[in-house]
mmCIF file of C-alpha atoms and ligand atoms in Angstrom:
data_model
loop_
_atom_site.group_PDB
_atom_site.id
_atom_site.type_symbol
_atom_site.label_atom_id
_atom_site.label_comp_id
_atom_site.label_asym_id
_atom_site.label_seq_id
_atom_site.Cartn_x
_atom_site.Cartn_y
_atom_site.Cartn_z
ATOM 1 C CA MET A 934 22.816 -93.798 157.003
ATOM 2 C CA ALA A 935 20.028 -93.232 159.554
ATOM 3 C CA VAL A 936 16.851 -95.163 158.790
ATOM 4 C CA THR A 937 13.531 -93.444 159.409
ATOM 5 C CA LYS A 938 11.010 -95.647 161.170
ATOM 6 C CA LYS A 939 7.386 -95.165 160.293
ATOM 7 C CA ASN A 940 4.545 -96.358 162.433
ATOM 8 C CA ARG A 941 3.345 -99.838 161.685
ATOM 9 C CA ARG A 942 0.051 -101.570 162.348
ATOM 10 C CA TYR A 943 0.813 -105.191 163.028
ATOM 11 C CA GLY A 944 -2.047 -107.618 162.708
ATOM 12 C CA MET A 945 -2.747 -111.233 161.880
ATOM 13 C CA ILE A 946 -4.862 -113.097 159.375
ATOM 14 C CA VAL A 947 -5.995 -116.600 160.370
ATOM 15 C CA ASP A 948 -7.178 -118.859 157.580
ATOM 16 C CA VAL A 949 -9.770 -120.949 159.389
ATOM 17 C CA ASP A 950 -9.988 -123.317 156.432
ATOM 18 C CA LEU A 951 -6.331 -124.261 156.905
ATOM 19 C CA CYS A 952 -6.460 -124.741 160.670
ATOM 20 C CA THR A 953 -6.563 -128.422 161.675
ATOM 21 C CA GLY A 954 -6.879 -127.740 165.403
ATOM 22 C CA CYS A 955 -3.558 -129.435 166.147
ATOM 23 C CA GLY A 956 -2.763 -126.927 168.911
ATOM 24 C CA ALA A 957 0.880 -126.381 167.919
ATOM 25 C CA CYS A 958 0.278 -122.625 168.132
ATOM 26 C CA MET A 959 -0.940 -122.948 171.726
ATOM 27 C CA VAL A 960 2.108 -124.954 172.765
ATOM 28 C CA ALA A 961 4.497 -122.584 170.991
ATOM 29 C CA CYS A 962 2.828 -119.572 172.604
ATOM 30 C CA ALA A 963 3.117 -121.066 176.091
ATOM 31 C CA ALA A 964 6.770 -122.017 175.583
ATOM 32 C CA GLU A 965 7.745 -118.650 174.094
ATOM 33 C CA ASN A 966 5.996 -116.621 176.777
ATOM 34 C CA ASN A 967 6.899 -118.695 179.830
ATOM 35 C CA VAL A 968 3.338 -119.729 180.612
ATOM 36 C CA ALA A 969 3.601 -122.263 183.428
ATOM 37 C CA PRO A 970 1.616 -125.532 183.321
ATOM 38 C CA ALA A 971 -1.837 -125.039 184.844
ATOM 39 C CA PRO A 972 -2.157 -126.323 188.413
ATOM 40 C CA GLU A 973 -4.519 -129.277 188.901
ATOM 41 C CA LYS A 974 -7.130 -127.051 190.528
ATOM 42 C CA ALA A 975 -7.257 -124.721 187.508
ATOM 43 C CA THR A 976 -10.517 -124.650 185.587
ATOM 44 C CA ASP A 977 -11.318 -123.876 182.003
ATOM 45 C CA ARG A 978 -11.236 -120.138 182.732
ATOM 46 C CA THR A 979 -8.569 -119.920 185.409
ATOM 47 C CA GLY A 980 -5.799 -121.432 183.309
ATOM 48 C CA ILE A 981 -3.658 -119.141 181.135
ATOM 49 C CA THR A 982 -4.085 -119.593 177.371
ATOM 50 C CA PRO A 983 -3.128 -116.398 175.499
ATOM 51 C CA MET A 984 -3.588 -118.425 172.306
ATOM 52 C CA ARG A 985 -6.500 -120.825 172.422
ATOM 53 C CA VAL A 986 -8.006 -122.938 169.638
ATOM 54 C CA TYR A 987 -11.768 -123.448 169.898
ATOM 55 C CA PRO A 988 -13.674 -126.041 167.867
ATOM 56 C CA VAL A 989 -16.854 -124.651 166.320
ATOM 57 C CA HIS A 990 -19.649 -126.505 164.496
ATOM 58 C CA ASN A 991 -22.180 -125.652 161.837
ATOM 59 C CA GLY A 992 -25.074 -126.851 164.013
ATOM 60 C CA ALA A 993 -26.285 -129.386 161.422
ATOM 61 C CA PRO A 994 -27.384 -132.984 162.212
ATOM 62 C CA ALA A 995 -24.598 -135.550 162.583
ATOM 63 C CA ASP A 996 -24.492 -136.612 158.925
ATOM 64 C CA LYS A 997 -24.067 -132.999 157.753
ATOM 65 C CA ARG A 998 -22.070 -131.742 160.677
ATOM 66 C CA GLN A 999 -18.973 -129.709 159.926
ATOM 67 C CA THR A 1000 -16.266 -128.597 162.336
ATOM 68 C CA ALA A 1001 -13.844 -125.722 162.069
ATOM 69 C CA PHE A 1002 -11.142 -124.542 164.440
ATOM 70 C CA LEU A 1003 -10.867 -120.952 165.542
ATOM 71 C CA PRO A 1004 -7.575 -119.831 167.109
ATOM 72 C CA LEU A 1005 -8.457 -116.988 169.488
ATOM 73 C CA LEU A 1006 -5.982 -114.482 170.850
ATOM 74 C CA CYS A 1007 -5.960 -110.804 171.790
ATOM 75 C CA MET A 1008 -7.393 -108.952 168.790
ATOM 76 C CA HIS A 1009 -5.068 -105.954 169.318
ATOM 77 C CA CYS A 1010 -8.015 -103.646 168.760
ATOM 78 C CA SER A 1011 -7.548 -100.200 167.256
ATOM 79 C CA GLU A 1012 -10.063 -98.953 169.851
ATOM 80 C CA PRO A 1013 -9.242 -101.287 172.748
ATOM 81 C CA PRO A 1014 -11.983 -101.262 175.398
ATOM 82 C CA CYS A 1015 -9.517 -102.771 177.879
ATOM 83 C CA GLU A 1016 -7.280 -99.696 177.680
ATOM 84 C CA SER A 1017 -9.798 -97.064 178.692
ATOM 85 C CA VAL A 1018 -11.095 -98.965 181.742
ATOM 86 C CA CYS A 1019 -7.688 -99.666 183.287
ATOM 87 C CA PRO A 1020 -7.156 -97.392 186.310
ATOM 88 C CA GLN A 1021 -3.414 -98.101 186.315
ATOM 89 C CA GLN A 1022 -2.519 -97.335 182.703
ATOM 90 C CA ALA A 1023 -1.295 -100.926 182.571
ATOM 91 C CA VAL A 1024 -2.767 -101.339 179.086
ATOM 92 C CA GLU A 1025 -1.540 -99.266 176.194
ATOM 93 C CA LEU A 1026 -2.046 -99.201 172.462
ATOM 94 C CA ASP A 1027 1.463 -98.726 171.090
ATOM 95 C CA GLU A 1028 1.051 -96.229 168.265
ATOM 96 C CA ALA A 1029 4.396 -97.260 166.766
ATOM 97 C CA THR A 1030 3.399 -100.891 166.247
ATOM 98 C CA GLY A 1031 -0.362 -101.160 166.759
ATOM 99 C CA ILE A 1032 0.229 -103.774 169.462
ATOM 100 C CA VAL A 1033 -1.919 -103.514 172.604
ATOM 101 C CA THR A 1034 0.632 -103.932 175.364
ATOM 102 C CA GLN A 1035 0.046 -105.171 178.892
ATOM 103 C CA MET A 1036 2.355 -104.077 181.707
ATOM 104 C CA PRO A 1037 2.088 -106.526 184.626
ATOM 105 C CA GLN A 1038 4.229 -104.279 186.833
ATOM 106 C CA ARG A 1039 1.427 -101.700 186.845
ATOM 107 C CA CYS A 1040 -1.532 -104.100 187.074
ATOM 108 C CA LEU A 1041 -3.352 -104.174 190.404
ATOM 109 C CA GLY A 1042 -5.534 -107.138 189.460
ATOM 110 C CA CYS A 1043 -8.922 -105.378 189.455
ATOM 111 C CA ARG A 1044 -9.849 -107.290 186.238
ATOM 112 C CA TYR A 1045 -11.853 -104.405 184.752
ATOM 113 C CA CYS A 1046 -10.007 -105.098 181.493
ATOM 114 C CA MET A 1047 -11.184 -108.717 181.492
ATOM 115 C CA THR A 1048 -14.760 -107.564 181.864
ATOM 116 C CA ALA A 1049 -14.341 -105.020 179.072
ATOM 117 C CA CYS A 1050 -12.771 -107.428 176.574
ATOM 118 C CA PRO A 1051 -15.515 -108.819 174.308
ATOM 119 C CA TYR A 1052 -13.172 -111.554 173.059
ATOM 120 C CA HIS A 1053 -12.387 -113.164 176.446
ATOM 121 C CA ALA A 1054 -8.738 -112.871 175.509
ATOM 122 C CA ARG A 1055 -7.403 -111.805 178.919
ATOM 123 C CA TYR A 1056 -6.362 -114.040 181.783
ATOM 124 C CA PHE A 1057 -5.862 -113.514 185.489
ATOM 125 C CA ASN A 1058 -2.931 -115.147 187.254
ATOM 126 C CA TRP A 1059 -4.608 -116.894 190.159
ATOM 127 C CA TRP A 1060 -1.366 -118.570 191.230
ATOM 128 C CA ASP A 1061 2.340 -117.851 191.075
ATOM 129 C CA PRO A 1062 3.860 -119.731 188.150
ATOM 130 C CA GLN A 1063 5.428 -123.073 189.010
ATOM 131 C CA TRP A 1064 7.365 -125.303 186.680
ATOM 132 C CA PRO A 1065 8.195 -128.981 187.119
ATOM 133 C CA VAL A 1066 11.693 -129.522 188.511
ATOM 134 C CA GLY A 1067 14.269 -128.935 185.794
ATOM 135 C CA MET A 1068 11.899 -127.147 183.438
ATOM 136 C CA GLU A 1069 13.079 -123.739 184.659
ATOM 137 C CA ALA A 1070 16.194 -124.319 182.586
ATOM 138 C CA THR A 1071 14.064 -124.177 179.441
ATOM 139 C CA LEU A 1072 12.476 -120.786 180.175
ATOM 140 C CA ASN A 1073 12.775 -118.000 177.628
ATOM 141 C CA PRO A 1074 15.191 -115.430 179.147
ATOM 142 C CA THR A 1075 13.674 -112.577 177.111
ATOM 143 C CA VAL A 1076 10.204 -112.856 178.701
ATOM 144 C CA ALA A 1077 9.553 -112.141 182.393
ATOM 145 C CA PRO A 1078 7.157 -114.596 184.078
ATOM 146 C CA ARG A 1079 4.057 -112.942 185.501
ATOM 147 C CA MET A 1080 3.245 -113.116 189.198
ATOM 148 C CA ARG A 1081 0.028 -114.042 190.979
ATOM 149 C CA GLY A 1082 -2.580 -111.261 191.011
ATOM 150 C CA VAL A 1083 -2.014 -109.683 187.598
ATOM 151 C CA VAL A 1084 -3.700 -109.981 184.218
ATOM 152 C CA GLU A 1085 -1.893 -111.101 181.086
ATOM 153 C CA LYS A 1086 -2.656 -111.695 177.433
ATOM 154 C CA CYS A 1087 -1.048 -112.117 174.015
ATOM 155 C CA ASN A 1088 1.377 -109.303 173.167
ATOM 156 C CA LEU A 1089 2.196 -110.635 169.702
ATOM 157 C CA CYS A 1090 5.548 -111.898 171.028
ATOM 158 C CA ALA A 1091 6.769 -108.336 171.559
ATOM 159 C CA SER A 1092 10.188 -109.522 172.699
ATOM 160 C CA ARG A 1093 10.683 -111.089 169.256
ATOM 161 C CA LEU A 1094 9.738 -107.771 167.672
ATOM 162 C CA HIS A 1095 12.214 -105.882 169.848
ATOM 163 C CA ALA A 1096 14.987 -108.336 168.985
ATOM 164 C CA ALA A 1097 14.208 -108.018 165.272
ATOM 165 C CA GLU A 1098 14.140 -104.214 165.556
ATOM 166 C CA ASP A 1099 17.490 -104.147 167.351
ATOM 167 C CA GLN A 1100 18.980 -106.309 164.647
ATOM 168 C CA ALA A 1101 17.493 -104.124 161.903
ATOM 169 C CA THR A 1102 18.891 -100.989 163.561
ATOM 170 C CA ALA A 1103 22.308 -102.593 163.900
ATOM 171 C CA ASP A 1104 22.191 -103.517 160.218
ATOM 172 C CA GLY A 1105 20.978 -100.043 159.211
ATOM 173 C CA GLN A 1106 17.826 -101.587 157.788
ATOM 174 C CA PRO A 1107 14.210 -100.379 157.924
ATOM 175 C CA PRO A 1108 11.709 -102.029 160.343
ATOM 176 C CA PRO A 1109 12.052 -105.782 160.400
ATOM 177 C CA ALA A 1110 10.346 -107.915 157.826
ATOM 178 C CA THR A 1111 11.698 -110.931 159.721
ATOM 179 C CA TYR A 1112 9.506 -110.449 162.798
ATOM 180 C CA VAL A 1113 7.246 -113.426 163.355
ATOM 181 C CA SER A 1114 5.338 -114.558 166.439
ATOM 182 C CA ALA A 1115 5.861 -118.024 167.923
ATOM 183 C CA CYS A 1116 2.353 -119.191 166.993
ATOM 184 C CA VAL A 1117 2.758 -118.213 163.349
ATOM 185 C CA GLU A 1118 6.180 -119.845 163.210
ATOM 186 C CA ALA A 1119 4.885 -123.102 164.707
ATOM 187 C CA CYS A 1120 1.762 -123.552 162.590
ATOM 188 C CA PRO A 1121 2.404 -126.560 160.323
ATOM 189 C CA THR A 1122 -0.243 -125.557 157.790
ATOM 190 C CA GLY A 1123 0.637 -121.871 157.440
ATOM 191 C CA ALA A 1124 -2.830 -120.941 158.694
ATOM 192 C CA MET A 1125 -1.652 -117.682 160.266
ATOM 193 C CA VAL A 1126 0.104 -114.691 158.720
ATOM 194 C CA LEU A 1127 1.490 -111.755 160.705
ATOM 195 C CA GLY A 1128 2.422 -108.429 159.183
ATOM 196 C CA ASP A 1129 1.968 -104.690 158.862
ATOM 197 C CA LEU A 1130 -1.623 -104.138 157.777
ATOM 198 C CA ASP A 1131 -0.731 -100.679 156.453
ATOM 199 C CA ASP A 1132 2.080 -101.911 154.220
ATOM 200 C CA PRO A 1133 0.712 -102.823 150.774
ATOM 201 C CA THR A 1134 3.746 -105.020 150.120
ATOM 202 C CA THR A 1135 2.884 -107.468 152.916
ATOM 203 C CA GLU A 1136 0.885 -110.647 152.494
ATOM 204 C CA ALA A 1137 -1.011 -109.709 155.648
ATOM 205 C CA GLN A 1138 -2.258 -106.467 154.111
ATOM 206 C CA LYS A 1139 -3.440 -108.269 150.988
ATOM 207 C CA LEU A 1140 -5.163 -111.048 152.933
ATOM 208 C CA ALA A 1141 -6.878 -108.543 155.220
ATOM 209 C CA HIS A 1142 -8.683 -107.144 152.186
ATOM 210 C CA ALA A 1143 -9.338 -110.459 150.417
ATOM 211 C CA GLU A 1144 -12.838 -111.769 149.805
ATOM 212 C CA GLY A 1145 -13.942 -114.030 152.654
ATOM 213 C CA THR A 1146 -11.892 -112.176 155.279
ATOM 214 C CA PHE A 1147 -13.777 -111.018 158.338
ATOM 215 C CA GLN A 1148 -13.280 -109.744 161.899
ATOM 216 C CA LEU A 1149 -14.888 -111.066 165.059
ATOM 217 C CA LEU A 1150 -17.649 -108.844 166.474
ATOM 218 C CA ALA A 1151 -16.821 -106.089 163.980
ATOM 219 C CA LYS A 1152 -20.123 -104.387 164.830
ATOM 220 C CA LEU A 1153 -18.718 -103.359 168.227
ATOM 221 C CA GLY A 1154 -16.338 -100.923 166.554
ATOM 222 C CA THR A 1155 -13.268 -102.159 168.407
ATOM 223 C CA GLY A 1156 -11.306 -102.436 165.148
ATOM 224 C CA PRO A 1157 -9.676 -105.824 165.727
ATOM 225 C CA LYS A 1158 -6.345 -106.222 163.932
ATOM 226 C CA VAL A 1159 -6.698 -110.001 163.996
ATOM 227 C CA HIS A 1160 -8.691 -111.065 160.948
ATOM 228 C CA TYR A 1161 -10.080 -114.432 159.939
ATOM 229 C CA HIS A 1162 -10.642 -115.922 156.543
ATOM 230 C CA SER A 1163 -12.936 -118.716 155.415
ATOM 231 C CA SER A 1164 -14.691 -119.721 152.225
ATOM 232 C CA ARG A 1165 -17.474 -121.293 154.322
ATOM 233 C CA PRO A 1166 -20.443 -118.945 154.952
ATOM 234 C CA TRP A 1167 -21.392 -120.659 158.224
ATOM 235 C CA VAL A 1168 -17.920 -119.967 159.621
ATOM 236 C CA ARG A 1169 -18.163 -116.316 158.630
ATOM 237 C CA SER A 1170 -21.593 -116.034 160.252
ATOM 238 C CA LEU A 1171 -20.015 -117.007 163.593
ATOM 239 C CA ALA A 1172 -18.111 -113.744 163.552
ATOM 240 C CA GLU A 1173 -20.985 -111.796 165.012
ATOM 241 C CA ARG A 1174 -21.457 -114.198 167.905
ATOM 242 C CA SER A 1175 -19.458 -113.768 171.079
ATOM 243 C CA ALA A 1176 -16.404 -115.915 171.714
ATOM 244 C CA LYS A 1177 -18.253 -117.510 174.625
ATOM 245 C CA GLU A 1178 -21.226 -118.458 172.454
ATOM 246 C CA GLN A 1179 -18.864 -119.890 169.871
ATOM 247 C CA ALA A 1180 -17.104 -121.949 172.484
ATOM 248 C CA ASN A 1181 -20.427 -123.331 173.730
ATOM 249 C CA ALA A 1182 -21.868 -123.994 170.264
HETATM 250 S S1 SF4 B 2386 -0.944 -124.459 164.776
HETATM 251 FE FE1 SF4 B 2386 -2.070 -123.793 162.963
HETATM 252 S S2 SF4 B 2386 -3.230 -125.580 162.428
HETATM 253 FE FE2 SF4 B 2386 -2.540 -125.948 164.485
HETATM 254 S S3 SF4 B 2386 -4.197 -125.231 165.769
HETATM 255 FE FE3 SF4 B 2386 -2.823 -123.502 165.540
HETATM 256 S S4 SF4 B 2386 -3.567 -122.381 163.759
HETATM 257 FE FE4 SF4 B 2386 -4.530 -124.375 163.727
#
């Protein structure tokens, strides 16, 4: 029997109160997506970190100081500012999945999209990727490495989604409930949940509407599909500050 696919709106909810800042999500992201080790000359902004965990503080004196960890990735905006500025149509909001896709083959490296992204979630490849001898054997064959001169970012492990969809089609099943990104899979505390935000049966949909859930820079109207959750008011108040300010706090 043919299975009708409806559009989905994949998004993520990050529970900041559960994040310990261990960085497992960053490592898993790099391994899954064939992100090469940064060359020695790379700086804080010229390295490639599609998933990056920032420590943030409450600004109180040392004896009352609190720290939280904020995993930052592409927000997969419903109104992505990076899409409209790209002269190459290298950025596209996939209406079927809600994922903002990046096509390196079309990118000419102008970096307009990086300027337009208020979340600093895009990265320019300043160098061709190079892996230590022998490490090439560990590369993920389902993800093409990006070349020097193009921009990249998180695509919510789209190759995993495609594999799960193929399997679901082969099994005659509806869209895959098994799809999970590498970062979510690797998190030892279960701080991140991925799912269809329009499907009321998903945990992601419920968490997105839970008390204490917020979006970063919601006032800009970009409609981020990555949400955060915290019971701490000072963490929630960070949401209206830019990612750069948060990183420097
Ligand atoms: S893996 Fe989980 S706990 Fe560790 S830094 Fe990432 S989100 Fe936080």
